[in-house]
Amino acid sequence: MTAWIARRDGEVPPGGLRLGVKDNIDVAGFATTAGCPAFAYEPTVSAPVVIRLEAAGAVVIGKTALDQFATGLVGTRSPHGALESPLAPGFVSGGSSSGSAVAVATGEADIALGTDTAGSGRVPAAFCGIVGLKPTPGWLSTVGVVPACRSFDCVSMFARDVVTAAAALEAAAEPVTVAPSAPVRRIGVPSEQVLASCDDEVLAAWEPLDLAGLGYEVVEVDLSAYLAAGQLLYDGALVAERHAAVGAFVDAHLNDVDPVVGSIIRAAGRIPASEYVRDVERLAGLAADAARVWDDVDGVVLPTAPHHPTLAEVAADPIGANAALGRFTNGCNLVGWCAAAVPAGTTLAGLPFGVSVLGPAWSDRSVWAVGAAIAGQPAPPSVGADDRILVAVCGAHLEGQPLNHQLTSRQARLVARTATAPTYRLVALPTDPPKPGLVRTTSGGAAVEVEVWSLDAAGFGSFVAEVPAPLAIGTVVLADGTAVKGFTCEGVAADGAPDITAHGGWRAWLASR
């Protein structure tokens, strides 16, 4: 069976990447079906994650198959047929992002977008021998995505290596302030009691994993609260969100819906609101309990899935076989963590085996580095690491402003839209083109809107050489206390210049004019 629902041929520019998009994510020019042709609609605008990847040079080559309405971890609940793992004929590819994972694993796509509510960006990575990055919830926009459980949905990224997946995820993400996370040194692993839910094949593949040999301190941790949170998604009332998302369509089109998917979504519509509220409250307590693990360790590593079922096993028990696959993945979005699923060898029978690295919210880049080490791959460069220099801009160099090209022509990357610490004044300078001056002050200061861009050393050097007086590149303190390079202004030029601090930033001041 093919991974593609719809494909198109097109030239990929040098350095560009071929992009597959899971068919519950909007791409202008393609129908969005969510794996149900009767549900199809024609979006006029692509989802923001697609727009940003295309702007970075990726080329959409098609829409990929999925478990219908992103309901499943097996890759068999599709009107286009079941997808098997390209590395293990007769065994499932994993879902619901089955087509995206298979397209990358077979080399038909360089990167592919998936979605992940309960593990759909990680289980397919494990079963197809590739990398799946599930970011901190909220980092990648879910606008233009057919929801599964809206409160817990994430867009995810597949690639054959961590460096490519990380670069693509950074390109797809809206810039947000992400404080640098500390490197992972202490790793938590599950107890033998937790691992007892894995089959012998998975246990035999897990046993040789030598985290200590990679330089990490390894400790056993209590994951009971995390696992209990995961049970709430399908064994509790939170699954009601699936009916809220597409239940009205399913109820009206039963003959057009996969029977297993239809039964799950219709049952979700019968859950009382009081039970949903109860489980939301229970989840808050479990998330707080689960977070205590970060008092002891910097990351957690565990098998991505406890078992790799065959197509026949899923056909014989479609609900039970699917439910077992999410034991280690279901809770991650519910408690707000990030994860990286990476290949970690094969089982005794030669099946692909993968592990997941979990981390607290916004520790994504540190988690990626651990995943790369386990997979024996190069680690992606951290934004703001020694080979990239962060620069805060507040005026004519902002995105869309007349001097922004001085950054983009040097392959600068927009890292975050944020603000300074509340200790700055902003003045309007009489320059051509108009520019502001940022001045640190001991009184009367405020937070000022800035963008943070990263450049390599050569780009930073040539950029600084173009900065004219009375501006200079100095040190700017951001709202989170991080100190980066940035535009400052000579005090003599700021004296007497109109003070525009009250507007909060250059764009707001321009708009007020």
GROMACS .gro file of N, CA, C and O in nm, residues 320-414:
model
  380
  320GLY      N    1  -0.799  -0.376   2.146
  320GLY     CA    2  -0.699  -0.415   2.246
  320GLY      C    3  -0.557  -0.398   2.199
  320GLY      O    4  -0.472  -0.348   2.272
  321ALA      N    5  -0.528  -0.439   2.074
  321ALA     CA    6  -0.392  -0.427   2.022
  321ALA      C    7  -0.349  -0.282   2.014
  321ALA      O    8  -0.235  -0.246   2.044
  322ASN      N    9  -0.442  -0.196   1.974
  322ASN     CA   10  -0.412  -0.053   1.965
  322ASN      C   11  -0.388   0.008   2.103
  322ASN      O   12  -0.293   0.083   2.125
  323ALA      N   13  -0.475  -0.025   2.198
  323ALA     CA   14  -0.466   0.035   2.331
  323ALA      C   15  -0.332   0.005   2.398
  323ALA      O   16  -0.275   0.090   2.467
  324ALA      N   17  -0.281  -0.117   2.378
  324ALA     CA   18  -0.155  -0.155   2.443
  324ALA      C   19  -0.038  -0.071   2.394
  324ALA      O   20   0.058  -0.050   2.469
  325LEU      N   21  -0.044  -0.021   2.270
  325LEU     CA   22   0.069   0.051   2.214
  325LEU      C   23   0.092   0.186   2.279
  325LEU      O   24   0.202   0.239   2.274
  326GLY      N   25  -0.010   0.244   2.340
  326GLY     CA   26   0.005   0.379   2.395
  326GLY      C   27   0.045   0.386   2.540
  326GLY      O   28   0.048   0.496   2.598
  327ARG      N   29   0.081   0.273   2.600
  327ARG     CA   30   0.109   0.274   2.744
  327ARG      C   31   0.214   0.377   2.781
  327ARG      O   32   0.201   0.449   2.881
  328PHE      N   33   0.323   0.387   2.704
  328PHE     CA   34   0.432   0.477   2.740
  328PHE      C   35   0.422   0.614   2.673
  328PHE      O   36   0.500   0.703   2.704
  329THR      N   37   0.327   0.630   2.581
  329THR     CA   38   0.318   0.756   2.505
  329THR      C   39   0.195   0.840   2.539
  329THR      O   40   0.197   0.962   2.522
  330ASN      N   41   0.087   0.777   2.586
  330ASN     CA   42  -0.040   0.849   2.605
  330ASN      C   43  -0.029   0.972   2.694
  330ASN      O   44  -0.096   1.072   2.670
  331GLY      N   45   0.053   0.965   2.797
  331GLY     CA   46   0.051   1.071   2.897
  331GLY      C   47   0.130   1.195   2.864
  331GLY      O   48   0.115   1.299   2.930
  332CYS      N   49   0.214   1.190   2.763
  332CYS     CA   50   0.313   1.296   2.743
  332CYS      C   51   0.250   1.433   2.720
  332CYS      O   52   0.285   1.532   2.784
  333ASN      N   53   0.153   1.443   2.629
  333ASN     CA   54   0.088   1.570   2.605
  333ASN      C   55  -0.001   1.612   2.721
  333ASN      O   56  -0.017   1.731   2.749
  334LEU      N   57  -0.060   1.514   2.788
  334LEU     CA   58  -0.149   1.546   2.899
  334LEU      C   59  -0.076   1.617   3.012
  334LEU      O   60  -0.134   1.703   3.080
  335VAL      N   61   0.051   1.581   3.035
  335VAL     CA   62   0.127   1.645   3.142
  335VAL      C   63   0.216   1.758   3.090
  335VAL      O   64   0.289   1.820   3.167
  336GLY      N   65   0.211   1.784   2.957
  336GLY     CA   66   0.280   1.899   2.901
  336GLY      C   67   0.427   1.880   2.872
  336GLY      O   68   0.502   1.978   2.863
  337TRP      N   69   0.474   1.755   2.853
  337TRP     CA   70   0.615   1.729   2.830
  337TRP      C   71   0.647   1.723   2.681
  337TRP      O   72   0.557   1.717   2.596
  338CYS      N   73   0.775   1.723   2.650
  338CYS     CA   74   0.821   1.703   2.512
  338CYS      C   75   0.885   1.565   2.501
  338CYS      O   76   0.914   1.500   2.602
  339ALA      N   77   0.906   1.519   2.377
  339ALA     CA   78   0.961   1.385   2.357
  339ALA      C   79   1.031   1.375   2.223
  339ALA      O   80   0.996   1.445   2.127
  340ALA      N   81   1.130   1.287   2.218
  340ALA     CA   82   1.197   1.252   2.093
  340ALA      C   83   1.203   1.101   2.083
  340ALA      O   84   1.254   1.034   2.174
  341ALA      N   85   1.146   1.047   1.975
  341ALA     CA   86   1.151   0.903   1.950
  341ALA      C   87   1.261   0.875   1.849
  341ALA      O   88   1.264   0.935   1.742
  342VAL      N   89   1.353   0.786   1.884
  342VAL     CA   90   1.468   0.758   1.798
  342VAL      C   91   1.488   0.608   1.784
  342VAL      O   92   1.451   0.530   1.872
  343PRO      N   93   1.548   0.565   1.673
  343PRO     CA   94   1.579   0.422   1.657
  343PRO      C   95   1.689   0.381   1.753
  343PRO      O   96   1.783   0.456   1.779
  344ALA      N   97   1.679   0.259   1.806
  344ALA     CA   98   1.778   0.210   1.903
  344ALA      C   99   1.810   0.064   1.878
  344ALA      O  100   1.828  -0.013   1.972
  345GLY      N  101   1.818   0.025   1.752
  345GLY     CA  102   1.858  -0.111   1.720
  345GLY      C  103   1.741  -0.194   1.671
  345GLY      O  104   1.639  -0.142   1.623
  346THR      N  105   1.753  -0.323   1.687
  346THR     CA  106   1.650  -0.417   1.644
  346THR      C  107   1.626  -0.521   1.753
  346THR      O  108   1.710  -0.540   1.843
  347THR      N  109   1.514  -0.586   1.744
  347THR     CA  110   1.484  -0.695   1.836
  347THR      C  111   1.552  -0.823   1.788
  347THR      O  112   1.613  -0.827   1.682
  348LEU      N  113   1.540  -0.930   1.868
  348LEU     CA  114   1.602  -1.057   1.831
  348LEU      C  115   1.549  -1.108   1.698
  348LEU      O  116   1.620  -1.173   1.621
  349ALA      N  117   1.423  -1.075   1.669
  349ALA     CA  118   1.362  -1.119   1.543
  349ALA      C  119   1.391  -1.023   1.428
  349ALA      O  120   1.340  -1.043   1.318
  350GLY      N  121   1.471  -0.919   1.455
  350GLY     CA  122   1.506  -0.824   1.351
  350GLY      C  123   1.405  -0.714   1.329
  350GLY      O  124   1.412  -0.641   1.229
  351LEU      N  125   1.309  -0.697   1.422
  351LEU     CA  126   1.211  -0.588   1.411
  351LEU      C  127   1.275  -0.457   1.456
  351LEU      O  128   1.361  -0.455   1.545
  352PRO      N  129   1.232  -0.345   1.398
  352PRO     CA  130   1.286  -0.216   1.444
  352PRO      C  131   1.247  -0.189   1.589
  352PRO      O  132   1.134  -0.217   1.630
  353PHE      N  133   1.342  -0.138   1.666
  353PHE     CA  134   1.319  -0.105   1.807
  353PHE      C  135   1.354   0.040   1.829
  353PHE      O  136   1.457   0.089   1.781
  354GLY      N  137   1.267   0.112   1.900
  354GLY     CA  138   1.293   0.252   1.928
  354GLY      C  139   1.266   0.288   2.072
  354GLY      O  140   1.188   0.221   2.142
  355VAL      N  141   1.333   0.393   2.118
  355VAL     CA  142   1.310   0.445   2.253
  355VAL      C  143   1.269   0.591   2.242
  355VAL      O  144   1.291   0.657   2.140
  356SER      N  145   1.207   0.639   2.347
  356SER     CA  146   1.168   0.779   2.355
  356SER      C  147   1.239   0.846   2.472
  356SER      O  148   1.250   0.788   2.581
  357VAL      N  149   1.284   0.967   2.447
  357VAL     CA  150   1.342   1.052   2.550
  357VAL      C  151   1.237   1.155   2.588
  357VAL      O  152   1.188   1.227   2.501
  358LEU      N  153   1.200   1.160   2.714
  358LEU     CA  154   1.101   1.256   2.762
  358LEU      C  155   1.171   1.365   2.841
  358LEU      O  156   1.270   1.340   2.911
  359GLY      N  157   1.117   1.486   2.833
  359GLY     CA  158   1.171   1.597   2.911
  359GLY      C  159   1.062   1.692   2.951
  359GLY      O  160   0.951   1.690   2.893
  360PRO      N  161   1.087   1.778   3.050
  360PRO     CA  162   0.985   1.875   3.090
  360PRO      C  163   0.962   1.977   2.979
  360PRO      O  164   1.040   1.985   2.882
  361ALA      N  165   0.857   2.052   2.991
  361ALA     CA  166   0.823   2.152   2.889
  361ALA      C  167   0.943   2.242   2.859
  361ALA      O  168   1.014   2.285   2.950
  362TRP      N  169   0.964   2.264   2.729
  362TRP     CA  170   1.065   2.354   2.675
  362TRP      C  171   1.209   2.305   2.693
  362TRP      O  172   1.303   2.381   2.676
  363SER      N  173   1.224   2.176   2.724
  363SER     CA  174   1.359   2.119   2.725
  363SER      C  175   1.387   2.046   2.594
  363SER      O  176   1.476   1.961   2.588
  364ASP      N  177   1.311   2.080   2.491
  364ASP     CA  178   1.317   2.006   2.365
  364ASP      C  179   1.458   1.988   2.312
  364ASP      O  180   1.499   1.878   2.273
  365ARG      N  181   1.536   2.096   2.308
  365ARG     CA  182   1.668   2.088   2.245
  365ARG      C  183   1.762   1.997   2.324
  365ARG      O  184   1.845   1.927   2.265
  366SER      N  185   1.748   1.995   2.454
  366SER     CA  186   1.829   1.903   2.535
  366SER      C  187   1.786   1.759   2.512
  366SER      O  188   1.868   1.668   2.505
  367VAL      N  189   1.655   1.738   2.498
  367VAL     CA  190   1.602   1.604   2.470
  367VAL      C  191   1.651   1.555   2.334
  367VAL      O  192   1.688   1.438   2.317
  368TRP      N  193   1.653   1.645   2.234
  368TRP     CA  194   1.703   1.605   2.101
  368TRP      C  195   1.847   1.555   2.109
  368TRP      O  196   1.885   1.459   2.042
  369ALA      N  197   1.929   1.624   2.190
  369ALA     CA  198   2.070   1.585   2.201
  369ALA      C  199   2.084   1.444   2.258
  369ALA      O  200   2.167   1.365   2.213
  370VAL      N  201   2.000   1.411   2.358
  370VAL     CA  202   2.005   1.275   2.414
  370VAL      C  203   1.961   1.174   2.309
  370VAL      O  204   2.022   1.068   2.292
  371GLY      N  205   1.853   1.207   2.237
  371GLY     CA  206   1.806   1.117   2.132
  371GLY      C  207   1.913   1.090   2.028
  371GLY      O  208   1.931   0.976   1.983
  372ALA      N  209   1.985   1.195   1.989
  372ALA     CA  210   2.091   1.178   1.889
  372ALA      C  211   2.201   1.088   1.943
  372ALA      O  212   2.255   1.002   1.870
  373ALA      N  213   2.237   1.104   2.070
  373ALA     CA  214   2.342   1.021   2.129
  373ALA      C  215   2.300   0.874   2.130
  373ALA      O  216   2.379   0.784   2.097
  374ILE      N  217   2.174   0.847   2.166
  374ILE     CA  218   2.126   0.709   2.170
  374ILE      C  219   2.126   0.648   2.030
  374ILE      O  220   2.163   0.531   2.011
  375ALA      N  221   2.086   0.727   1.931
  375ALA     CA  222   2.079   0.678   1.794
  375ALA      C  223   2.215   0.674   1.725
  375ALA      O  224   2.225   0.626   1.612
  376GLY      N  225   2.319   0.724   1.792
  376GLY     CA  226   2.452   0.727   1.731
  376GLY      C  227   2.462   0.827   1.618
  376GLY      O  228   2.537   0.806   1.522
  377GLN      N  229   2.390   0.939   1.632
  377GLN     CA  230   2.387   1.041   1.529
  377GLN      C  231   2.445   1.172   1.582
  377GLN      O  232   2.452   1.192   1.704
  378PRO      N  233   2.485   1.263   1.494
  378PRO     CA  234   2.528   1.396   1.540
  378PRO      C  235   2.414   1.468   1.609
  378PRO      O  236   2.297   1.452   1.573
  379ALA      N  237   2.448   1.546   1.709
  379ALA     CA  238   2.347   1.625   1.780
  379ALA      C  239   2.318   1.753   1.703
  379ALA      O  240   2.410   1.812   1.644
  380PRO      N  241   2.193   1.799   1.700
  380PRO     CA  242   2.164   1.926   1.634
  380PRO      C  243   2.226   2.041   1.711
  380PRO      O  244   2.233   2.036   1.835
  381PRO      N  245   2.274   2.144   1.642
  381PRO     CA  246   2.330   2.259   1.715
  381PRO      C  247   2.221   2.329   1.794
  381PRO      O  248   2.110   2.350   1.743
  382SER      N  249   2.248   2.363   1.918
  382SER     CA  250   2.152   2.436   1.999
  382SER      C  251   2.149   2.580   1.955
  382SER      O  252   2.252   2.641   1.929
  383VAL      N  253   2.028   2.637   1.948
  383VAL     CA  254   2.018   2.779   1.917
  383VAL      C  255   2.087   2.857   2.028
  383VAL      O  256   2.060   2.838   2.146
  384GLY      N  257   2.177   2.943   1.989
  384GLY     CA  258   2.251   3.019   2.088
  384GLY      C  259   2.376   2.949   2.137
  384GLY      O  260   2.442   2.997   2.227
  385ALA      N  261   2.410   2.835   2.078
  385ALA     CA  262   2.534   2.769   2.116
  385ALA      C  263   2.652   2.848   2.063
  385ALA      O  264   2.637   2.950   1.997
  386ASP      N  265   2.774   2.801   2.091
  386ASP     CA  266   2.893   2.879   2.060
  386ASP      C  267   2.905   2.915   1.913
  386ASP      O  268   2.964   3.015   1.877
  387ASP      N  269   2.849   2.831   1.825
  387ASP     CA  270   2.863   2.859   1.682
  387ASP      C  271   2.751   2.947   1.628
  387ASP      O  272   2.748   2.978   1.510
  388ARG      N  273   2.658   2.987   1.713
  388ARG     CA  274   2.551   3.079   1.674
  388ARG      C  275   2.544   3.189   1.779
  388ARG      O  276   2.550   3.163   1.899
  389ILE      N  277   2.530   3.310   1.734
  389ILE     CA  278   2.527   3.425   1.825
  389ILE      C  279   2.390   3.488   1.820
  389ILE      O  280   2.337   3.516   1.712
  390LEU      N  281   2.328   3.508   1.936
  390LEU     CA  282   2.196   3.567   1.945
  390LEU      C  283   2.206   3.720   1.946
  390LEU      O  284   2.288   3.777   2.018
  391VAL      N  285   2.120   3.783   1.866
  391VAL     CA  286   2.119   3.930   1.855
  391VAL      C  287   1.975   3.978   1.870
  391VAL      O  288   1.885   3.932   1.798
  392ALA      N  289   1.951   4.071   1.963
  392ALA     CA  290   1.820   4.131   1.982
  392ALA      C  291   1.808   4.257   1.898
  392ALA      O  292   1.898   4.343   1.901
  393VAL      N  293   1.699   4.268   1.821
  393VAL     CA  294   1.674   4.387   1.739
  393VAL      C  295   1.540   4.446   1.781
  393VAL      O  296   1.448   4.373   1.822
  394CYS      N  297   1.527   4.577   1.769
  394CYS     CA  298   1.407   4.643   1.821
  394CYS      C  299   1.346   4.744   1.726
  394CYS      O  300   1.249   4.811   1.761
  395GLY      N  301   1.401   4.760   1.603
  395GLY     CA  302   1.351   4.865   1.516
  395GLY      C  303   1.350   4.828   1.370
  395GLY      O  304   1.276   4.739   1.326
  396ALA      N  305   1.435   4.893   1.291
  396ALA     CA  306   1.434   4.875   1.146
  396ALA      C  307   1.479   4.738   1.101
  396ALA      O  308   1.464   4.703   0.983
  397HIS      N  309   1.535   4.657   1.194
  397HIS     CA  310   1.577   4.521   1.159
  397HIS      C  311   1.471   4.416   1.195
  397HIS      O  312   1.493   4.296   1.172
  398LEU      N  313   1.358   4.456   1.252
  398LEU     CA  314   1.251   4.363   1.282
  398LEU      C  315   1.198   4.301   1.153
  398LEU      O  316   1.209   4.360   1.045
  399GLU      N  317   1.139   4.183   1.164
  399GLU     CA  318   1.082   4.117   1.047
  399GLU      C  319   0.980   4.210   0.981
  399GLU      O  320   0.891   4.265   1.046
  400GLY      N  321   0.993   4.229   0.849
  400GLY     CA  322   0.903   4.316   0.776
  400GLY      C  323   0.945   4.462   0.771
  400GLY      O  324   0.884   4.542   0.699
  401GLN      N  325   1.050   4.498   0.842
  401GLN     CA  326   1.099   4.636   0.844
  401GLN      C  327   1.212   4.652   0.741
  401GLN      O  328   1.269   4.554   0.693
  402PRO      N  329   1.246   4.778   0.705
  402PRO     CA  330   1.330   4.801   0.586
  402PRO      C  331   1.472   4.745   0.592
  402PRO      O  332   1.533   4.724   0.488
  403LEU      N  333   1.527   4.722   0.710
  403LEU     CA  334   1.665   4.672   0.719
  403LEU      C  335   1.672   4.525   0.759
  403LEU      O  336   1.782   4.473   0.784
  404ASN      N  337   1.558   4.457   0.761
  404ASN     CA  338   1.559   4.316   0.798
  404ASN      C  339   1.645   4.233   0.704
  404ASN      O  340   1.702   4.130   0.743
  405HIS      N  341   1.659   4.279   0.579
  405HIS     CA  342   1.739   4.205   0.481
  405HIS      C  343   1.884   4.192   0.524
  405HIS      O  344   1.955   4.102   0.480
  406GLN      N  345   1.932   4.285   0.609
  406GLN     CA  346   2.070   4.274   0.655
  406GLN      C  347   2.090   4.150   0.743
  406GLN      O  348   2.203   4.102   0.758
  407LEU      N  349   1.981   4.098   0.799
  407LEU     CA  350   1.987   3.973   0.873
  407LEU      C  351   1.963   3.853   0.782
  407LEU      O  352   2.041   3.758   0.779
  408THR      N  353   1.854   3.859   0.705
  408THR     CA  354   1.818   3.742   0.625
  408THR      C  355   1.921   3.712   0.517
  408THR      O  356   1.942   3.595   0.481
  409SER      N  357   1.991   3.814   0.466
  409SER     CA  358   2.094   3.790   0.365
  409SER      C  359   2.214   3.717   0.423
  409SER      O  360   2.297   3.663   0.350
  410ARG      N  361   2.223   3.715   0.556
  410ARG     CA  362   2.332   3.643   0.624
  410ARG      C  363   2.282   3.511   0.683
  410ARG      O  364   2.345   3.456   0.773
  411GLN      N  365   2.169   3.462   0.633
  411GLN     CA  366   2.109   3.336   0.679
  411GLN      C  367   2.081   3.338   0.830
  411GLN      O  368   2.091   3.236   0.899
  412ALA      N  369   2.046   3.456   0.881
  412ALA     CA  370   2.006   3.464   1.021
  412ALA      C  371   1.872   3.394   1.040
  412ALA      O  372   1.789   3.391   0.949
  413ARG      N  373   1.850   3.337   1.159
  413ARG     CA  374   1.725   3.268   1.190
  413ARG      C  375   1.653   3.342   1.301
  413ARG      O  376   1.713   3.378   1.403
  414LEU      N  377   1.524   3.365   1.283
  414LEU     CA  378   1.443   3.426   1.387
  414LEU      C  379   1.417   3.321   1.495
  414LEU      O  380   1.357   3.217   1.469
   0.00000   0.00000   0.00000
